[in-house]
PDB file of N, CA and C in Angstrom:
ATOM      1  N   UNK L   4      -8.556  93.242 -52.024  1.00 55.00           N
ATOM      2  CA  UNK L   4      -9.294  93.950 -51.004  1.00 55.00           C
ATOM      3  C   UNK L   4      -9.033  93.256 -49.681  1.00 55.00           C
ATOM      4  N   UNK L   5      -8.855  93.825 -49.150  1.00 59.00           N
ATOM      5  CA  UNK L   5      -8.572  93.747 -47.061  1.00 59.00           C
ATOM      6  C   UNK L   5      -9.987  93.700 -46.245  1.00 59.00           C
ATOM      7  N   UNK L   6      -9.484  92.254 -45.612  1.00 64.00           N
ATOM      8  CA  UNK L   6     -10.697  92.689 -44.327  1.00 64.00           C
ATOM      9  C   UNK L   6      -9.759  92.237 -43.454  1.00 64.00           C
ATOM     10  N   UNK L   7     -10.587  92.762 -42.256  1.00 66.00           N
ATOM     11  CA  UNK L   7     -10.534  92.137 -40.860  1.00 66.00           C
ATOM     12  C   UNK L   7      -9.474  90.810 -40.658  1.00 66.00           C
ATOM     13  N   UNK L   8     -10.188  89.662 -41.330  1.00 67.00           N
ATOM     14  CA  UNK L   8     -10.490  88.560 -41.156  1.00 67.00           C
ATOM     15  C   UNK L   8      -9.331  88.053 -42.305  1.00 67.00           C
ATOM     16  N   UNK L   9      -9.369  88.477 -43.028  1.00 67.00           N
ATOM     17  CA  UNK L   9      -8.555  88.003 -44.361  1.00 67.00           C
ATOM     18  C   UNK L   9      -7.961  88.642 -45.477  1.00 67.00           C
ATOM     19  N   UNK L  10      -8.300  87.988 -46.564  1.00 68.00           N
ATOM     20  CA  UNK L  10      -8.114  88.368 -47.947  1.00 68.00           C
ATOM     21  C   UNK L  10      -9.760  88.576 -48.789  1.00 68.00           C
ATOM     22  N   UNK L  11     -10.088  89.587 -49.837  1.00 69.00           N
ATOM     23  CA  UNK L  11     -10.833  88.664 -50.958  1.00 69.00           C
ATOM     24  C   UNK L  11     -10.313  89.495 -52.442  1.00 69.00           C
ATOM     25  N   UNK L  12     -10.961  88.444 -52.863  1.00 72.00           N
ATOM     26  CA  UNK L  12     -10.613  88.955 -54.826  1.00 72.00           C
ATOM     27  C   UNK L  12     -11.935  89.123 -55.240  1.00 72.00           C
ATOM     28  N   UNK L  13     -11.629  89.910 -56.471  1.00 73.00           N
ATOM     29  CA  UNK L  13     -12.800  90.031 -57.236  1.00 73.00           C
ATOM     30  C   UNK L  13     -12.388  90.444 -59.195  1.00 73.00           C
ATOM     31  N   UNK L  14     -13.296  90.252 -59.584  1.00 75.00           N
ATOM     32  CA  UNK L  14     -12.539  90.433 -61.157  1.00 75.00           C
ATOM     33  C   UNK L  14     -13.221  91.804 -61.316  1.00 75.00           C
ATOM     34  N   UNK L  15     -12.423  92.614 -62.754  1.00 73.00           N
ATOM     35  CA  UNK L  15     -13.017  93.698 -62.707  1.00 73.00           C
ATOM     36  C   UNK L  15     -12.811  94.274 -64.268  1.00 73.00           C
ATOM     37  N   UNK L  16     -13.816  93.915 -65.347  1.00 77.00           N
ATOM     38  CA  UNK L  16     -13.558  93.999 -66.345  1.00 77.00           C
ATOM     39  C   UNK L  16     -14.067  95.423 -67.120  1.00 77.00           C
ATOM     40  N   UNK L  17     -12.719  96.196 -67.518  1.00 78.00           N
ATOM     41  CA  UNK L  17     -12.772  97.397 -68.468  1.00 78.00           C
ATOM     42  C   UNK L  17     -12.864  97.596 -69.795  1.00 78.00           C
ATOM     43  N   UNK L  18     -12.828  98.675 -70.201  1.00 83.00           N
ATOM     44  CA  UNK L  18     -12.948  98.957 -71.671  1.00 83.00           C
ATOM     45  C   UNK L  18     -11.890  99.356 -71.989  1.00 83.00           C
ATOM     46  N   UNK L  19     -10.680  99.878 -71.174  1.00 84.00           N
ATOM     47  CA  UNK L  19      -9.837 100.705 -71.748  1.00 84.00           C
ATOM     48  C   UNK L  19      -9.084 100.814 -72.866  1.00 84.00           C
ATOM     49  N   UNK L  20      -8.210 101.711 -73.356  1.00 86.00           N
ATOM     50  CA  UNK L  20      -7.493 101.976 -74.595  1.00 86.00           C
ATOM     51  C   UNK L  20      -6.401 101.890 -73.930  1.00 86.00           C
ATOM     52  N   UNK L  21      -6.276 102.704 -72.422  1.00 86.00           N
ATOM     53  CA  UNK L  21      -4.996 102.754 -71.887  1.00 86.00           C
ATOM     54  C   UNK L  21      -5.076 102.642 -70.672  1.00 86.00           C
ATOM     55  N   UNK L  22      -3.864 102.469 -69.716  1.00 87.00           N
ATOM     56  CA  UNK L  22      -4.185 102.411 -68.099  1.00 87.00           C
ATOM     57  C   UNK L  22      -2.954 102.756 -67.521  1.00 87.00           C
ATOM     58  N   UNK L  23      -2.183 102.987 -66.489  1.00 86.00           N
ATOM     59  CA  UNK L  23      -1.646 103.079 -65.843  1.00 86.00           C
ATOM     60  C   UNK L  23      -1.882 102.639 -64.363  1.00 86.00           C
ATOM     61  N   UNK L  24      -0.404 102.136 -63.611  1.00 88.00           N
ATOM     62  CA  UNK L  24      -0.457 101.423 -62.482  1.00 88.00           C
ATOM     63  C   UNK L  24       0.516 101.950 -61.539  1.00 88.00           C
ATOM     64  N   UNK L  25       0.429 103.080 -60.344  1.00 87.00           N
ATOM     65  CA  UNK L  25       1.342 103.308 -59.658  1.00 87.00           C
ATOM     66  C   UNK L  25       1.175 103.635 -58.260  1.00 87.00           C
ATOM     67  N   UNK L  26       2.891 103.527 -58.315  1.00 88.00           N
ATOM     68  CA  UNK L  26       2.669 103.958 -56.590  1.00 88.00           C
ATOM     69  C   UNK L  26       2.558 105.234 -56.000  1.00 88.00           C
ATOM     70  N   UNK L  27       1.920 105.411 -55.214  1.00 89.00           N
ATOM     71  CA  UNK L  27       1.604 107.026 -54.683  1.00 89.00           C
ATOM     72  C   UNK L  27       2.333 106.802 -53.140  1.00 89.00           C
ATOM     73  N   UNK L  28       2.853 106.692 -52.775  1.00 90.00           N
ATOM     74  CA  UNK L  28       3.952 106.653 -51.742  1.00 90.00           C
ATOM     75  C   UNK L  28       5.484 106.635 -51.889  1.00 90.00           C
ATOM     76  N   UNK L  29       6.287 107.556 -51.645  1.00 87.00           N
ATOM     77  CA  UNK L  29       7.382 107.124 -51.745  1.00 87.00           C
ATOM     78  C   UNK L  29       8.958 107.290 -51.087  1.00 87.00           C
ATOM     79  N   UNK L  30       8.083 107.926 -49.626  1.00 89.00           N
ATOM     80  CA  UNK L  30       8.956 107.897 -48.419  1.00 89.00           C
ATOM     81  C   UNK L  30       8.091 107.542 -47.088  1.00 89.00           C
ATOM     82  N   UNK L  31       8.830 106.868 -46.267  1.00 91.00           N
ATOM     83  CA  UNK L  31       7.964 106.675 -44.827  1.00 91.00           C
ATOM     84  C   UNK L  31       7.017 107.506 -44.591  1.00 91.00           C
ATOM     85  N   UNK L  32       6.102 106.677 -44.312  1.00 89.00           N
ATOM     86  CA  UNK L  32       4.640 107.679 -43.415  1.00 89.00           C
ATOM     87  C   UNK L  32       4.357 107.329 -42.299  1.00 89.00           C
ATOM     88  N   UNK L  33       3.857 108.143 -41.653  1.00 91.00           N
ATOM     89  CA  UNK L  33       3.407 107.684 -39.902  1.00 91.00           C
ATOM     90  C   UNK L  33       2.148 107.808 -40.513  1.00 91.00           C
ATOM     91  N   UNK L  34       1.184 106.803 -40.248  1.00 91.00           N
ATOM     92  CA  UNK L  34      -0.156 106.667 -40.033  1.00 91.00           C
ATOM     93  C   UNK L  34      -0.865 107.849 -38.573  1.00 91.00           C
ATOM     94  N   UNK L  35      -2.066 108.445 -39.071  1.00 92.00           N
ATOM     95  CA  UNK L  35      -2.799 108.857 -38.036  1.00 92.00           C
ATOM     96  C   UNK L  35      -4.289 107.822 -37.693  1.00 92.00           C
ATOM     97  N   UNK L  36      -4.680 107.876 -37.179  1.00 92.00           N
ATOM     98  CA  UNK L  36      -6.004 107.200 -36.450  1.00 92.00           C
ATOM     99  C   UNK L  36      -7.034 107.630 -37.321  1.00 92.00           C
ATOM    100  N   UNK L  37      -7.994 106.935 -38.244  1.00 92.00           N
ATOM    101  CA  UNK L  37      -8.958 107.165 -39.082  1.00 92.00           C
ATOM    102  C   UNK L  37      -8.733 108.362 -40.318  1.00 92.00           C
ATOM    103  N   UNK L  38      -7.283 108.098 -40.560  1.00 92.00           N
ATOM    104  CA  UNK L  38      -7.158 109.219 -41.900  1.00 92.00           C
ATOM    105  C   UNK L  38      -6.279 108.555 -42.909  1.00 92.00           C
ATOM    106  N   UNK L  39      -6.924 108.128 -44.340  1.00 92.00           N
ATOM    107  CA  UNK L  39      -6.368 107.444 -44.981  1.00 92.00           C
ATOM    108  C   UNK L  39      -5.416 107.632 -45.207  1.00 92.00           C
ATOM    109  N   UNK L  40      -4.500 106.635 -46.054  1.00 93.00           N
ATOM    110  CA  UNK L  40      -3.497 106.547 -46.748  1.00 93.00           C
ATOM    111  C   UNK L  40      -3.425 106.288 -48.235  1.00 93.00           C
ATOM    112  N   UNK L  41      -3.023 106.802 -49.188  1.00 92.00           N
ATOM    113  CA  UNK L  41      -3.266 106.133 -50.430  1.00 92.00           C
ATOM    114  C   UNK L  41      -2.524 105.754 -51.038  1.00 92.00           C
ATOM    115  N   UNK L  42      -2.300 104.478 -51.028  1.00 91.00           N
ATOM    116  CA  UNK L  42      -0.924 103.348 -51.460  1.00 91.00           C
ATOM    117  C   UNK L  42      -0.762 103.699 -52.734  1.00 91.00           C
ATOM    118  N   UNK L  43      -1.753 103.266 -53.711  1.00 90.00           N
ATOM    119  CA  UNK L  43      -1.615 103.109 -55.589  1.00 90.00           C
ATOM    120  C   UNK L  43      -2.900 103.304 -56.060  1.00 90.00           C
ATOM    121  N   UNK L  44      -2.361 103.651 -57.692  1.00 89.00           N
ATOM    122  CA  UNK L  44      -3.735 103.612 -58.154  1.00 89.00           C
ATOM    123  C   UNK L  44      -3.867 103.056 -59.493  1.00 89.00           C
ATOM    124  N   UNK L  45      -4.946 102.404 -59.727  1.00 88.00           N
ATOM    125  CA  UNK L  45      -4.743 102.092 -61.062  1.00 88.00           C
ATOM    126  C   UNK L  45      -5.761 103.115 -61.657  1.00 88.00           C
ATOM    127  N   UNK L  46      -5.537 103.750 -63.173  1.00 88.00           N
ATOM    128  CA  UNK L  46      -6.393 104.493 -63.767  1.00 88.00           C
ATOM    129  C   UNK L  46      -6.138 103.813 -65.535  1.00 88.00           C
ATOM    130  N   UNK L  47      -7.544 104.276 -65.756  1.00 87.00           N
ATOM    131  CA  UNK L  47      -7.351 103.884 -67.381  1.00 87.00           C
ATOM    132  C   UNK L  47      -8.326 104.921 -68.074  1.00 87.00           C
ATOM    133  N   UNK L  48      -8.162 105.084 -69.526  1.00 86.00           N
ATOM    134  CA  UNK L  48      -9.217 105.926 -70.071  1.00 86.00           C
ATOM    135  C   UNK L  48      -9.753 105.317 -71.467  1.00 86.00           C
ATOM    136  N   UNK L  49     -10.391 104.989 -72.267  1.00 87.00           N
ATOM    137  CA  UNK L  49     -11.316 104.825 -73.489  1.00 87.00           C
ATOM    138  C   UNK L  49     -10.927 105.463 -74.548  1.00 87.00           C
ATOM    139  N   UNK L  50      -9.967 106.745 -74.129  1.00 85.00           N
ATOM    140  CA  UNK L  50      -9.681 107.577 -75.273  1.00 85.00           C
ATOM    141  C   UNK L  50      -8.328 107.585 -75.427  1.00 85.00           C
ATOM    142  N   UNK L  51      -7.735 108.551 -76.429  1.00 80.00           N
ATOM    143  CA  UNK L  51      -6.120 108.325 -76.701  1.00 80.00           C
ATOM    144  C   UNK L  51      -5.444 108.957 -76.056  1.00 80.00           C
ATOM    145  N   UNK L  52      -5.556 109.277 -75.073  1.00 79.00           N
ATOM    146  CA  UNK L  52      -4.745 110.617 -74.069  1.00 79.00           C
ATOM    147  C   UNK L  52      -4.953 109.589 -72.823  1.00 79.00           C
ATOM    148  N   UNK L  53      -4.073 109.707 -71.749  1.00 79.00           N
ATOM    149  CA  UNK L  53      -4.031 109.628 -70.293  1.00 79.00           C
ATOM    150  C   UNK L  53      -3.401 110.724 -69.664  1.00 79.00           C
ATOM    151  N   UNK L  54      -3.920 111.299 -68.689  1.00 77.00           N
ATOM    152  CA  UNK L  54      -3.242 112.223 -67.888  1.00 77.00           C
ATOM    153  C   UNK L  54      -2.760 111.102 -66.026  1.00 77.00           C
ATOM    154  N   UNK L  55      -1.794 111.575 -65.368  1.00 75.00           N
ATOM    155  CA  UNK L  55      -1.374 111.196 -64.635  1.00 75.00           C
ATOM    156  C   UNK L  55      -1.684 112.181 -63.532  1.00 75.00           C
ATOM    157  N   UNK L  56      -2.637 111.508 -62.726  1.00 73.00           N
ATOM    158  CA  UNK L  56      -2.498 112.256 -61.519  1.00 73.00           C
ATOM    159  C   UNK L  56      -1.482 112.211 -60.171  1.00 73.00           C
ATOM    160  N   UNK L  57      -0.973 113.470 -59.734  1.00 74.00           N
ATOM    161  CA  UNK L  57      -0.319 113.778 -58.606  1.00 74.00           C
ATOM    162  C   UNK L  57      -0.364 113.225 -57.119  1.00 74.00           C
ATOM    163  N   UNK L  58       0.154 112.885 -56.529  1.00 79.00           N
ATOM    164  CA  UNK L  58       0.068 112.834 -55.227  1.00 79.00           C
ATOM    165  C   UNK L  58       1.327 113.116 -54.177  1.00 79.00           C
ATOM    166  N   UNK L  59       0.999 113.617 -52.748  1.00 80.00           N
ATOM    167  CA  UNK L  59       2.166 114.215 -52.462  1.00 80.00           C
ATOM    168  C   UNK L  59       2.354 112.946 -50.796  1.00 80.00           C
ATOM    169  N   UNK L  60       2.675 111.640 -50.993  1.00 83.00           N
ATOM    170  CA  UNK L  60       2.732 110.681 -50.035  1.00 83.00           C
ATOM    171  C   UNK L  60       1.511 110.422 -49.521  1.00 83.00           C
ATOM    172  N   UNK L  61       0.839 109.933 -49.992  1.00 88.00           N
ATOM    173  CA  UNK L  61       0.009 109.181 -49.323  1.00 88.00           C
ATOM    174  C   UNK L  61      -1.729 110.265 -49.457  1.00 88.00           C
ATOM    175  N   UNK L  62      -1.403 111.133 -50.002  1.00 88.00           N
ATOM    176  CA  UNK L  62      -2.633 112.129 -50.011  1.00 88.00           C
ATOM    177  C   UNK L  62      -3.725 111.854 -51.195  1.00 88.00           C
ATOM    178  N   UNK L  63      -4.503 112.298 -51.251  1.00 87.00           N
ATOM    179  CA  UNK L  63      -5.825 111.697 -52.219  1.00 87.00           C
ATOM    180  C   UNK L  63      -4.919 112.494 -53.700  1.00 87.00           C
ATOM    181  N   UNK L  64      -4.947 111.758 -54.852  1.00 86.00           N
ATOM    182  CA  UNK L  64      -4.052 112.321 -55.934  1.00 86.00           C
ATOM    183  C   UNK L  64      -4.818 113.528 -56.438  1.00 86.00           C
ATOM    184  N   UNK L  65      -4.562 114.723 -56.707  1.00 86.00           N
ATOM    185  CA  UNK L  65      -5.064 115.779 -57.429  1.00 86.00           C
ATOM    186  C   UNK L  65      -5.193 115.281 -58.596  1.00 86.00           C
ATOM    187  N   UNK L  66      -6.705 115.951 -59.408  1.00 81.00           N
ATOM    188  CA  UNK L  66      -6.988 115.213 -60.824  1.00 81.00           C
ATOM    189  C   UNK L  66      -7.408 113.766 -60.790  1.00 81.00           C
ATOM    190  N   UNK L  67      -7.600 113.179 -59.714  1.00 82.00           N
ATOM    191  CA  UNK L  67      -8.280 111.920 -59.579  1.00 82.00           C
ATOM    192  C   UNK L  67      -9.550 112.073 -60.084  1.00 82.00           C
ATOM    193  N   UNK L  68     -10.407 113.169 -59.776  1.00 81.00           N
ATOM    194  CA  UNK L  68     -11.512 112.912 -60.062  1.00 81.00           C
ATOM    195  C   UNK L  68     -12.101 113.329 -61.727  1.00 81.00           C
ATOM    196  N   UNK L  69     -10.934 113.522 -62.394  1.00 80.00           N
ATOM    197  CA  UNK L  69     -10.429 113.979 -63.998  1.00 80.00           C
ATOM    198  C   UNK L  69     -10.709 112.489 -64.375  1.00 80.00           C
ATOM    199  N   UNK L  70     -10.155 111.326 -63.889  1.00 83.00           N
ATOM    200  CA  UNK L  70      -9.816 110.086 -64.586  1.00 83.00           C
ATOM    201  C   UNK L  70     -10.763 109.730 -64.875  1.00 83.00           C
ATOM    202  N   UNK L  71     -10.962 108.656 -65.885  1.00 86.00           N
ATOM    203  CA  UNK L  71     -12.437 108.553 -66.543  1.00 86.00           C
ATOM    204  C   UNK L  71     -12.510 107.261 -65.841  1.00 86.00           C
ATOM    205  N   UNK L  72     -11.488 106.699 -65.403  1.00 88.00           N
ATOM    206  CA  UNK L  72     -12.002 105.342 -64.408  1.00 88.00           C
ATOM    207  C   UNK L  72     -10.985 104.973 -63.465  1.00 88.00           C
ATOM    208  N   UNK L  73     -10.779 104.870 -62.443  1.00 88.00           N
ATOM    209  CA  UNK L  73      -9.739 104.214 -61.312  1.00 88.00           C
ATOM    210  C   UNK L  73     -10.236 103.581 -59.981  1.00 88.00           C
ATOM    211  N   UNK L  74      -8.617 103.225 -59.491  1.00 88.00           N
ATOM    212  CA  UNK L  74      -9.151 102.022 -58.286  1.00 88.00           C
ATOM    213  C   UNK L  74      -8.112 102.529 -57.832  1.00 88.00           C
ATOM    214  N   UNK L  75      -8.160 102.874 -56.410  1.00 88.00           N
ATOM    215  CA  UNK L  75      -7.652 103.386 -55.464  1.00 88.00           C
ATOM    216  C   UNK L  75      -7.311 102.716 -54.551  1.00 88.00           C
ATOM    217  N   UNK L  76      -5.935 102.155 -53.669  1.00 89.00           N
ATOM    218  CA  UNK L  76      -5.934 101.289 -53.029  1.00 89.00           C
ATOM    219  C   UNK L  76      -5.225 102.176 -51.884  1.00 89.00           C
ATOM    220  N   UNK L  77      -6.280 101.835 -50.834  1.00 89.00           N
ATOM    221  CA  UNK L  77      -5.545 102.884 -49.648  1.00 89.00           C
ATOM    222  C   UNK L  77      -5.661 102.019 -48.347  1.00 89.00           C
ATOM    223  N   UNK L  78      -5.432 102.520 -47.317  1.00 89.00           N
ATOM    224  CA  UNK L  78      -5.146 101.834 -45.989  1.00 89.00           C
ATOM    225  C   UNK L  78      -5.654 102.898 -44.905  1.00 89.00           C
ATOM    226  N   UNK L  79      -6.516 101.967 -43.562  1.00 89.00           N
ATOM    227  CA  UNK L  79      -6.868 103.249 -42.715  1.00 89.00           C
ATOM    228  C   UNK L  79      -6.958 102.469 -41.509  1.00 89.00           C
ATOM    229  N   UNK L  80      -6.027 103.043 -40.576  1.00 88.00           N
ATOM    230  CA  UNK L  80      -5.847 102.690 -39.197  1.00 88.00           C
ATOM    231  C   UNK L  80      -7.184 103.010 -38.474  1.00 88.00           C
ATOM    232  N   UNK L  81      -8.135 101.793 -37.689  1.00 85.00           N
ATOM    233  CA  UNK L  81      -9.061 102.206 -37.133  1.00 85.00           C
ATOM    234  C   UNK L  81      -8.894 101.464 -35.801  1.00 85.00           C
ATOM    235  N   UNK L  82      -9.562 102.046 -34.748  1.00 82.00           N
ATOM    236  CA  UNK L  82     -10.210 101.494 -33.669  1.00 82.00           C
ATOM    237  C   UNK L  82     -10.615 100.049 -34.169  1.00 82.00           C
ATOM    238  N   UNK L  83      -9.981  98.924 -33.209  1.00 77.00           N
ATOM    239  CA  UNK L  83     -10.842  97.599 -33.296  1.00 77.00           C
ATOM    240  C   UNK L  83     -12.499  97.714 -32.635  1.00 77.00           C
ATOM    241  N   UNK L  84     -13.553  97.276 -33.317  1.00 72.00           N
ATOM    242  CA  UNK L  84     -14.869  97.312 -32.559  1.00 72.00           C
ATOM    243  C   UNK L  84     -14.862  96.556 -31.785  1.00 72.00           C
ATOM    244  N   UNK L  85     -15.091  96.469 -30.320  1.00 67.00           N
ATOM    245  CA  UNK L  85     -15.376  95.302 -29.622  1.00 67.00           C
ATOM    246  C   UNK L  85     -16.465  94.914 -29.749  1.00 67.00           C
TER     247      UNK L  85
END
């Protein structure tokens, strides 16, 4: 996880049966001003099936909200607060 300021970690313990780990980008993007990006995702499920959700560069993956568990790692250009 990203801040400002640094780095931090955190642990994050599942149940899964299965998981998958990928990249959802996979040609140059121009960033816009407060509209995410969505780098990767990790998903896993409890049961014997995984489905793979879609994404078309950087867009929220279709069927994301199908996954029975994920972590979304995205990026968002903001205004610095003074």
């Amino acid at each position: 996880m990203g801040t400002p300021s640094g780095i931090a970690t955190t642990n994050f313990s599942n149940n899964m049966k299965g998981y998958s780990f990928e990249s959802l980008v996979n040609e140059r993007i121009t960033l816009k001003k407060n509209k995410p990006i969505y780098l990767a995702a990790w998903y896993g499920t409890s049961e014997n099936h995984l489905s793979s959700p879609s994404s078309k560069n950087g867009e929220l993956p279709q069927g994301i909200q199908d996954v029975e568990e994920t972590i979304l790692y995205s990026v968002v250009w903001k205004a610095k607060d003074k």
